[in-house]
Structures are given as C-alpha cells and as structure tokens.
Tab-separated table of C-alpha atoms in Angstrom:
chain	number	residue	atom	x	y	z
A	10	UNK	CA	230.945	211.470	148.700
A	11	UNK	CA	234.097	212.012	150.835
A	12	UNK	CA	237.090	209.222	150.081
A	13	UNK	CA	239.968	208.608	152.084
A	14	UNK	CA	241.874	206.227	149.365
A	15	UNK	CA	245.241	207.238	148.561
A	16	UNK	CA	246.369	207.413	145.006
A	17	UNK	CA	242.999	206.522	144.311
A	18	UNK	CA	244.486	202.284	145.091
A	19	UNK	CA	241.308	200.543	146.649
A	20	UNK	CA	237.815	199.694	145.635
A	21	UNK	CA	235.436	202.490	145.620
A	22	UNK	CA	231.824	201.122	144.504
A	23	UNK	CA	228.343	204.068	144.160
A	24	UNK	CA	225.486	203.098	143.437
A	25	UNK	CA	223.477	205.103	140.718
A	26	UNK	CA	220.302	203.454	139.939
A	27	UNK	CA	218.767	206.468	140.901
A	28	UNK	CA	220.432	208.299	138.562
A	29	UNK	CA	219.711	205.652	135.995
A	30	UNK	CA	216.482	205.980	136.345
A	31	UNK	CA	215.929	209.559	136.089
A	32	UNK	CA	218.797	209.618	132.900
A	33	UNK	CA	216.394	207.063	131.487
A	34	UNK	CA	212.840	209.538	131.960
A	35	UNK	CA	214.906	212.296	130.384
A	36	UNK	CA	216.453	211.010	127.821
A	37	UNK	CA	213.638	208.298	126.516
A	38	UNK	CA	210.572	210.036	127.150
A	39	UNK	CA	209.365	211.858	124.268
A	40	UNK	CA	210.939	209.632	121.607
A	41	UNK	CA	208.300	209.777	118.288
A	42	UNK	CA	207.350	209.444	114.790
A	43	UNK	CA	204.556	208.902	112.610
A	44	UNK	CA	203.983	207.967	109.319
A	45	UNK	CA	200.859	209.520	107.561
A	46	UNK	CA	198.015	208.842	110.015
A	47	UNK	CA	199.831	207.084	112.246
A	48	UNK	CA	202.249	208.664	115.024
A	49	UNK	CA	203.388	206.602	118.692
A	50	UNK	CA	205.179	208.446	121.046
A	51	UNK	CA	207.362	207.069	124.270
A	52	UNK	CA	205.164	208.840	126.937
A	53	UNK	CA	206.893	207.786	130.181
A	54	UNK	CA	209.477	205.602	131.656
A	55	UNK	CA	207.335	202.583	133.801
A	56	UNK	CA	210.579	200.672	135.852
A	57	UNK	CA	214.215	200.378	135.611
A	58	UNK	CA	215.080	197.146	137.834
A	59	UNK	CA	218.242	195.660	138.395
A	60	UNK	CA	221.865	197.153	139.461
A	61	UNK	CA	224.016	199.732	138.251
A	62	UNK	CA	226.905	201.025	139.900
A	63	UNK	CA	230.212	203.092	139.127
A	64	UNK	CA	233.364	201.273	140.328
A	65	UNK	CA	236.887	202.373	140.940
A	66	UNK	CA	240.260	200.737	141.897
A	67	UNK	CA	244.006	201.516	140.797
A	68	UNK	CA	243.170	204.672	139.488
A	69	UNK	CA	240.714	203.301	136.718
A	70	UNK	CA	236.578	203.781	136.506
A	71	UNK	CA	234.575	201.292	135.443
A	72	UNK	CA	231.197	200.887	134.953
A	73	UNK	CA	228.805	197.552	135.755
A	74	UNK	CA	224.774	197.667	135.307
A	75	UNK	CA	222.721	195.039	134.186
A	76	UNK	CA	218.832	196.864	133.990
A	77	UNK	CA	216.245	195.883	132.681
A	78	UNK	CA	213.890	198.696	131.042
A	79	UNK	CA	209.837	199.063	130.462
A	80	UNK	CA	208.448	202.023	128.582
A	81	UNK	CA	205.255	202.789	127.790
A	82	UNK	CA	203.714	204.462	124.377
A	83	UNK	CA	200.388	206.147	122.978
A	84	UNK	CA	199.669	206.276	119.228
A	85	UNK	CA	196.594	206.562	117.006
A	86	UNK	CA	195.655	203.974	113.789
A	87	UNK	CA	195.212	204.891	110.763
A	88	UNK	CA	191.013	205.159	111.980
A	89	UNK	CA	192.120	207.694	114.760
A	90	UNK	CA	191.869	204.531	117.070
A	91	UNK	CA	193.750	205.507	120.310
A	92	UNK	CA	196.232	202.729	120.850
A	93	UNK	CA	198.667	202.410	123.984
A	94	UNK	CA	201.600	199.852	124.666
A	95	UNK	CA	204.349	198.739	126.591
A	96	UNK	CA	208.598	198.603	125.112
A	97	UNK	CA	210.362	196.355	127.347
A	98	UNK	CA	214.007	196.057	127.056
A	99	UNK	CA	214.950	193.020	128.839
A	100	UNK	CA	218.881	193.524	129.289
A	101	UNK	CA	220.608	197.276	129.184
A	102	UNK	CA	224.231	195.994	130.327
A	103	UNK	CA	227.736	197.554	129.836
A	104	UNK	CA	228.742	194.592	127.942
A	105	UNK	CA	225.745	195.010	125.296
A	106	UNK	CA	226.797	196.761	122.051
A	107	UNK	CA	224.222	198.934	120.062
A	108	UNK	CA	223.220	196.331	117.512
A	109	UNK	CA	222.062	193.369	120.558
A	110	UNK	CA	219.361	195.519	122.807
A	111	UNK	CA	215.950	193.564	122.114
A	112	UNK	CA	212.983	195.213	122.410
A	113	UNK	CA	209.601	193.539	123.399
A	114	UNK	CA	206.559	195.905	122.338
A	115	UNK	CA	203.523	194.639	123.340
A	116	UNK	CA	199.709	196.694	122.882
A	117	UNK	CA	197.244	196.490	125.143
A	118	UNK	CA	194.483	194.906	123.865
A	119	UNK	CA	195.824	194.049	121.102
A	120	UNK	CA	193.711	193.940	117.636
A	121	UNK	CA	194.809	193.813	113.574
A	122	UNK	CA	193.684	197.401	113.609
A	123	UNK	CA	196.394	198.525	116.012
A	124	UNK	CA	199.392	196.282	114.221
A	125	UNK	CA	200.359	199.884	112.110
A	126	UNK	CA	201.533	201.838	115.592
A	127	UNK	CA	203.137	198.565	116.457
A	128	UNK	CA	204.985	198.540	113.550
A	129	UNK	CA	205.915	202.298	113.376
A	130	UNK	CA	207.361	201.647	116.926
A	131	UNK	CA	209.514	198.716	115.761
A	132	UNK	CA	210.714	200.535	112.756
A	133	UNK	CA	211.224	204.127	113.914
A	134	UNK	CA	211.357	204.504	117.331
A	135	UNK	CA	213.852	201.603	117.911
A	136	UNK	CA	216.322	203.006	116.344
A	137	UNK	CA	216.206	206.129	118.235
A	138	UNK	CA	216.129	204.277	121.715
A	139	UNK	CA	219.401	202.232	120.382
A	140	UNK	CA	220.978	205.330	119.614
A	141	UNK	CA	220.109	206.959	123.263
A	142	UNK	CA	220.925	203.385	125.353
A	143	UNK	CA	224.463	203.419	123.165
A	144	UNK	CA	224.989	206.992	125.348
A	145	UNK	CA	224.011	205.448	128.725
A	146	UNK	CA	227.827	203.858	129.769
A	147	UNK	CA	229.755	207.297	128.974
A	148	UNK	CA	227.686	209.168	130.416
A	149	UNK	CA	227.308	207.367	133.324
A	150	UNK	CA	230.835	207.466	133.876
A	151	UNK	CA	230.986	211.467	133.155
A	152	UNK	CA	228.397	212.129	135.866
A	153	UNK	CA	229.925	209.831	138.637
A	154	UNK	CA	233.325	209.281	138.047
A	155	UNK	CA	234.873	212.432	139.456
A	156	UNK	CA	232.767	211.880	142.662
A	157	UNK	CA	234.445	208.513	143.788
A	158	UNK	CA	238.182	209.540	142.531
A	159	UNK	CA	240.670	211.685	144.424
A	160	UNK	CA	242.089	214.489	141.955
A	161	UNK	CA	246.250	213.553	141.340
A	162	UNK	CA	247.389	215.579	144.710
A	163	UNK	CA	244.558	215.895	146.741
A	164	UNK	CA	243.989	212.606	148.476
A	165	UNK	CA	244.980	212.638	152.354
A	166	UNK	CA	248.340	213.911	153.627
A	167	UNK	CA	248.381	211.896	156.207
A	168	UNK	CA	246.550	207.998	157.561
A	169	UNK	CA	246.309	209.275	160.894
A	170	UNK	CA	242.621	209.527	161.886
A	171	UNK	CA	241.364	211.774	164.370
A	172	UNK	CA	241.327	209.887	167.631
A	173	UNK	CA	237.585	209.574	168.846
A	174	UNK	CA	236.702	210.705	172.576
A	175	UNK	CA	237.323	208.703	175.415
A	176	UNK	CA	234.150	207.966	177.529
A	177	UNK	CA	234.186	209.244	180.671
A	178	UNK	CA	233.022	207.155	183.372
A	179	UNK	CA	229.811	208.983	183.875
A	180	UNK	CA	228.840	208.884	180.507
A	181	UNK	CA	229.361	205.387	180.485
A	182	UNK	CA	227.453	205.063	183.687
A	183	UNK	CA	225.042	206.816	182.124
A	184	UNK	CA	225.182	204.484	179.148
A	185	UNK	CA	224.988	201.366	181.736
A	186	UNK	CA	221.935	202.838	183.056
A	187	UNK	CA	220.157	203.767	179.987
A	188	UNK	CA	220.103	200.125	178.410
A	189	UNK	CA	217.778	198.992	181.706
A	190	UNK	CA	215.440	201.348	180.534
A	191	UNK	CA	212.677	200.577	177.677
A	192	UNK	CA	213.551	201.655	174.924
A	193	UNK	CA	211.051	203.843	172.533
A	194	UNK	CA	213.762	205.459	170.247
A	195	UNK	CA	215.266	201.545	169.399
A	196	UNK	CA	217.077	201.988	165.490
A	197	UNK	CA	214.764	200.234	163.167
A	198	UNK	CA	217.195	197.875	161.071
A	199	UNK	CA	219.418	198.718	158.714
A	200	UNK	CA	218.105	196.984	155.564
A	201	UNK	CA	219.823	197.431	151.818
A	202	UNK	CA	216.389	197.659	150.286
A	203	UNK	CA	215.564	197.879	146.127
A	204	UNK	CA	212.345	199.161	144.102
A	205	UNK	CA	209.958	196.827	142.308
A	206	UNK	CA	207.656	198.224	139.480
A	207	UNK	CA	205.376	195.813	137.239
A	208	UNK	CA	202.402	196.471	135.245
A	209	UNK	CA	199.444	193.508	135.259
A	210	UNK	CA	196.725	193.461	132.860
A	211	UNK	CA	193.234	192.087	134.132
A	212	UNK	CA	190.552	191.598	132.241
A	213	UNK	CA	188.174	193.136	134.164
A	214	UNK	CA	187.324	196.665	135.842
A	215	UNK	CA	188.906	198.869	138.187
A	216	UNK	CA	185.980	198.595	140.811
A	217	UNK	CA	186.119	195.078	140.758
A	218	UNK	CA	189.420	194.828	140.838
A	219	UNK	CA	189.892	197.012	143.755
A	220	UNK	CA	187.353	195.034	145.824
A	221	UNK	CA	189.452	191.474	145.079
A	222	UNK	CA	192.430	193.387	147.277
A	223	UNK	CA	190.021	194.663	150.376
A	224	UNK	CA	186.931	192.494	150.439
A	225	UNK	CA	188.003	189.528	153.056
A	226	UNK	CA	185.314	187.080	151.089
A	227	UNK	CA	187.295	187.857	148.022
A	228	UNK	CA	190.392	187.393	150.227
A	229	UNK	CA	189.688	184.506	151.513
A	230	UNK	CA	188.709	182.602	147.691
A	231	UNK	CA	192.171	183.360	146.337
A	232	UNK	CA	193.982	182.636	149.096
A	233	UNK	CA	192.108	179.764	150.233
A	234	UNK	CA	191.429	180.412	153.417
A	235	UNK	CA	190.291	182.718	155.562
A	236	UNK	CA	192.758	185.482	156.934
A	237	UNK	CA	194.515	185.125	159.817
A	238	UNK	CA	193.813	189.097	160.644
A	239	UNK	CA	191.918	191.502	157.811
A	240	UNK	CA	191.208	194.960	158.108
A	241	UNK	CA	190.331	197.171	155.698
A	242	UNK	CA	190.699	200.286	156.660
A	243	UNK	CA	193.049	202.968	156.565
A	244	UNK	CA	195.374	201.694	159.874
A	245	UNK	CA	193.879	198.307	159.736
A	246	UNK	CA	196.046	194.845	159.765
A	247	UNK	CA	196.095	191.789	157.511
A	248	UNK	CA	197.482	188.739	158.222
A	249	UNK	CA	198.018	185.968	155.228
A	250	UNK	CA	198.887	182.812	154.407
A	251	UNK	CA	199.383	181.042	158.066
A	252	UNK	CA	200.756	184.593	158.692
A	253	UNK	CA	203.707	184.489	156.286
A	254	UNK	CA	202.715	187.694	154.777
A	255	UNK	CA	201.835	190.721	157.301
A	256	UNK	CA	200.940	194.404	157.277
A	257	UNK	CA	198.805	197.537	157.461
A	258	UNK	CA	196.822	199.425	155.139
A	259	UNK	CA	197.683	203.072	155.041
A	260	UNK	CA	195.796	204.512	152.154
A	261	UNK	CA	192.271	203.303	150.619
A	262	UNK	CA	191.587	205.065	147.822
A	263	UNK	CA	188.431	203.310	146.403
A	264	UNK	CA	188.564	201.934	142.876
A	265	UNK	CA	191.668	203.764	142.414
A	266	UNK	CA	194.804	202.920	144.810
A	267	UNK	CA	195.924	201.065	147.914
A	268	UNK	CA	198.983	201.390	149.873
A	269	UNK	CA	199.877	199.596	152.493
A	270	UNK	CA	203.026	198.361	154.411
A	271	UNK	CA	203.564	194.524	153.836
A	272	UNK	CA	206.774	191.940	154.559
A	273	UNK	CA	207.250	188.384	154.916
A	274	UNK	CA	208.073	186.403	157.875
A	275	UNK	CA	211.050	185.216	157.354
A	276	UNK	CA	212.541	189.290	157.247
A	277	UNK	CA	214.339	191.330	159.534
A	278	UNK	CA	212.035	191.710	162.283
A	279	UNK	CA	210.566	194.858	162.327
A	280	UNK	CA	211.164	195.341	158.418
A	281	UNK	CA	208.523	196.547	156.285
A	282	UNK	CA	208.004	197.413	152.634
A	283	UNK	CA	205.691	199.726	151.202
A	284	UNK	CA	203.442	198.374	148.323
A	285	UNK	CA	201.488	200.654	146.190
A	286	UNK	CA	198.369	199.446	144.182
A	287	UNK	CA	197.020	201.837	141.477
A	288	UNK	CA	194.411	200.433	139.150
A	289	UNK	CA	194.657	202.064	136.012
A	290	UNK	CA	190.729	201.850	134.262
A	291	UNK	CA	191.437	200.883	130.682
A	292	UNK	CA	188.521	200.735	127.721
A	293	UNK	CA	188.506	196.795	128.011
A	294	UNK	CA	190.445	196.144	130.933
A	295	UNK	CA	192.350	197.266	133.636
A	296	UNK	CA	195.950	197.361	134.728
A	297	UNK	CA	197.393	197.313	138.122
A	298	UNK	CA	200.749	199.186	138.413
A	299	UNK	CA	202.729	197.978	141.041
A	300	UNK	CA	205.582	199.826	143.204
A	301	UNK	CA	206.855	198.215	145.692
A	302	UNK	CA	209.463	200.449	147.917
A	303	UNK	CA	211.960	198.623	150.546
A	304	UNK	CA	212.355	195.180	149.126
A	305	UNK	CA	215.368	193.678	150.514
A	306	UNK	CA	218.296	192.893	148.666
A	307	UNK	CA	218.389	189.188	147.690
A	308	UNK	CA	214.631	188.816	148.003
A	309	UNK	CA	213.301	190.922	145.377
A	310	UNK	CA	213.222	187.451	142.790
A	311	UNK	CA	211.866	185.605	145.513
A	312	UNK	CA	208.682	188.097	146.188
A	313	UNK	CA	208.057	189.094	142.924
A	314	UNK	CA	207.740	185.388	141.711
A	315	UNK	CA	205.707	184.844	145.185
A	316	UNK	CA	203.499	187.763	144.236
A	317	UNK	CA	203.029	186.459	140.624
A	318	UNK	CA	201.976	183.283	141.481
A	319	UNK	CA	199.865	184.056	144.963
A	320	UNK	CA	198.520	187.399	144.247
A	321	UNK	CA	198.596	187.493	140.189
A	322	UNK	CA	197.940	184.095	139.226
A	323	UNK	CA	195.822	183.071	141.930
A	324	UNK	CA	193.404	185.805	141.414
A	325	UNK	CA	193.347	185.183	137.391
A	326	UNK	CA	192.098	181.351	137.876
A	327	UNK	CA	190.136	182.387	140.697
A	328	UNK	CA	187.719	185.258	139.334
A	329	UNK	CA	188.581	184.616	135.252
A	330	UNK	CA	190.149	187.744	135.126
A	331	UNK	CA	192.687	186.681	132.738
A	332	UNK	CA	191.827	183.503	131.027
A	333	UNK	CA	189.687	182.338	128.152
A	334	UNK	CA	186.955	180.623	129.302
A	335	UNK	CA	185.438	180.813	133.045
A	336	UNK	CA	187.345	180.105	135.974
A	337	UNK	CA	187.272	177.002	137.923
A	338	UNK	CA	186.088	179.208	141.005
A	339	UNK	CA	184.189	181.583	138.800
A	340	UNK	CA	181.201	180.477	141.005
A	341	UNK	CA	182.547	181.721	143.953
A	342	UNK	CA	180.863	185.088	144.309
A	343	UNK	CA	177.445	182.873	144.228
A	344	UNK	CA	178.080	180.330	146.815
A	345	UNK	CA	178.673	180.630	150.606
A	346	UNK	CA	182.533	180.864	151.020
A	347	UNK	CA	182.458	177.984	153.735
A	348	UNK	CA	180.917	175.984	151.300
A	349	UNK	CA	183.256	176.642	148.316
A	350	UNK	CA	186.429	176.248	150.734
A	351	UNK	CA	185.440	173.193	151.154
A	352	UNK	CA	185.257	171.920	147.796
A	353	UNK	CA	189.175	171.791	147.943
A	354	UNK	CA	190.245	175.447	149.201
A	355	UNK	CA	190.323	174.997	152.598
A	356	UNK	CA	194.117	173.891	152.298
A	357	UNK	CA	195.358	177.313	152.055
A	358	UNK	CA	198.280	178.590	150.180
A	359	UNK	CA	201.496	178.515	151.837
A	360	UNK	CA	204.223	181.263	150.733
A	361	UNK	CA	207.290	179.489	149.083
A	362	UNK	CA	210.135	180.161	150.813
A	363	UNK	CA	213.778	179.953	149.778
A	364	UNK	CA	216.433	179.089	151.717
C-alpha cells in the first residue's frame, strides 16, 4: 500500500475484512472439549459480515469493526448420537470488552438427547472463543498498522508530483476518433461490492429442494406468477418479479449446487452478483448455504431481507417446508398452476424497494 501523507497527518482508512475472515478460520476453528462421552468441536468458520477496517490520522492507528460471526460445530451425545450446530456471535466490535460477546448456539434438529453437546459448548468452548475474540483488536492492529503509516523519516521529500504527459494532438485525434467507434472493451462499473453468507434450514430434502430453484412450475407458485424469462440451463436467463430481479445460470449441479449471476433493477446497469446455492442433505432436513459475491455496498440489508422474505419465506408457506402443519399452497404440486394462480396468486410479488 504506497502513502504519500506526510508526517503520517491525514486519514488513511484499509479495509481488512479479508483478513478478518481468514484470522477468524485460523484462530476459531478447532476450538474443543468433551466431557466423558460427550466432546463438540468448532469445525469451520460459516460468515463474517459486516466492516472492519484499520484507520490512521495524526500519527495514531485505530481500529473500527463491527462483525458479526457464525460458526459451526459437530459433537456426539452421550448415545454416540452425531449432533451438529451453529455459534453465532451477533456483535464482534472494538468497543466490546471480553465479558459482553453473546453467543447464540443453536442444533440442528434439535432434540432433549442432544441438550449435553449444547451445554458442553456453552460451558467450555465459550470461554475459549472469548479468550481468542479478546486477541482480535491487537492483532489486527499488529498486522496492518505498519502498512498504512510512513516510518518517522521516510515519508516524501518533496509534494511535487511527477507531471503526467501531455497529449499530443494525434493521440488525441486518435482518441476523438476512437469514441465514434463501438465499443467492445467498455469498463464494466466500478462497484464497492461486499460478501453475503447465510445458512437456511428446510425441512425437506436436497432433491426437492433443488427442483423449487429450477423447475419454472415451482417458480412460478412461490413467486406468484409466471416468469418473465426462465431457463434452466447452464447459460440460460431468468427474469422475476415484473423483471426486478435478473440473471443467468452458470452452474447446475443437480441436487447439489446452483450458481448463477443475479442483480436487481434498480443497480448499476450492467452490475451483477454471483449467488451460490449449495444444498447441504441433512438426516431430517436440509440446509441451503448461501454465498452471495458482489453485493453492493448499501444494499446488502436491503437484499438479504428481500431474499428472506421472497425466496426464504415465500417458499416455506408455499411448499410447508418449514412450518408445522401444511401449507396454504401445499396443494400446489396437485393442481394445474393456472388454476391455483388464480385462487389469489396471480398478483405476483413485487420486490420492495428502498429509496
């Protein structure tokens, strides 16, 4: 990172989520314990969301991240009953001390059988991820502070810059000239993009699951309408919800993981995200990890809230695939889809926008 800030006097901001992320996977996988039958261990780090960045100005470095954390554990019961989980750590901040992380642990599939890993993950592995989140500011600072401060001595000599060329007129002929032409090398736009993860637990199988994102009659029920444009194929377009939400699939891997490009509307034209779909076969249910690369800053709340309630929620009351009791469409699959759209879907779901 090269700096040209004298005596080290104006703001200098670098952004190390990144590096958070990866300090995080080190440092918290592999966490244990166990306690006579019963052992849980921290097997992998699943998102780190939110900002963290190394700041300087008047010669002092100072840190400011707000993150918020989700880890996932394996254990056994006391039985030898496999269990696995989920640690989220809602707020990892620099003003946090030690003693005021909170950690959500949640097991998948829960059952009374399974409360003993819960509880060995409360009481013993807490502690150890307080210990390691208590490191996360100073060493944050080790790593990156050097890299956006001028050692005492070694900032610029002079504020001169080295004039830049003056265009001659044929190359600004030639510049004239070249702007009449089409263009096919035209800079896509320069978008400051984040990373969504989540993990979403259906109750139902991978196959099935897998066919509610590419089969347009399943499409079209929790939507509520039918697609503008829907191909699924590797290459293929979709078009939903009166076109609000656009892209292409790029990689169909049945029952198992879809990627495809997506954006809104309402982004920078030409702008597209990259959404990953892997559906993760559990013994009573299924859960779809989500990554979601190129999100653009300011509209990550906005789409993941969108998602949750057009994607998430709307398949859930749709197909029963997270409710107790059947859905109010759970019918669907046994009815012409003409016929069912018109018992009050054939509205459509328009994507909230926020302005």
């Amino acid at each position: 990172m090269v700096l040209h800030n004298p005596n080290n006097w104006h703001w200098v901001n670098k952004n190390a989520i990144e590096w958070a992320q990866a300090y995080f996977s080190e440092k918290l996988t592999g966490l244990s314990a166990s306690k006579g039958e019963v052992s849980a261990n921290i097997d992998k780090v699943l998102s780190v969301d939110g900002d963290c960045d190394v700041s300087q100005r008047k010669g002092k470095v100072i840190t400011l991240f707000d993150v918020k954390v989700r880890l996932e554990f394996s254990g056994v019961a006391a039985e030898g009953e496999k269990v696995t989980g989920s640690v989220t750590i809602p707020e990892v901040a620099h003003d946090t001390e030690e003693d005021e992380y909170v950690f959500e642990i949640g097991v998948y599939s829960d059952s009374k059988e399974k409360q003993a890993v819960r509880d060995l993950v409360r009481n013993d592995i807490v502690p150890q991820l307080r210990k390691a989140l208590a490191s996360f500011s100073g060493d944050l600072i080790a790593e990156h502070g050097k890299a956006i401060q001028h050692a005492p001595g070694s900032g610029p000599v002079s504020g001169t810059s080295t004039p830049k060329p003056v265009a001659t007129s044929s190359s600004t002929s030639h510049a004239a000239s070249s702007k009449t032409e089409p263009s096919q090398t035209e800079a896509s736009p320069i978008v400051n993009t984040v990373t969504l993860k989540d993990d979403i637990e259906f109750q139902t199988s991978a196959d099935q699951l897998y066919q509610t994102f590419v089969d347009p009659q399943r499409v079209a029920a929790f939507t509520r309408a039918q697609p503008s444009e829907f191909e699924p194929r590797e290459g293929g377009k979709f078009s939903l919800f009166g076109r609000n939400v656009e892209g292409q699939f790029k990689q169909l891997d049945q029952d198992k993981k879809i990627v495809q490009t997506w954006r809104l509307a309402d982004w920078p034209k030409g702008h597209y995200s990259t959404l990953t779909l892997v559906f993760d076969q559990g013994t009573y249910s299924t859960m779809l990890r989500l990554s979601w690369d190129g999100v653009p800053v300011g509209q990550e709340d906005v789409t993941r809230r969108n998602f949750g309630d057009y994607y998430v929620r709307s398949i859930k009351t749709t197909f029963g695939l997270g409710l107790n009791g059947e859905s109010a469409y759970a019918s669907v699959d046994k009815m012409d889809l003409a016929e069912w759209l018109g018992k009050g879907g054939n509205g459509g779901l328009v994507w909230r926008r926020e302005i």
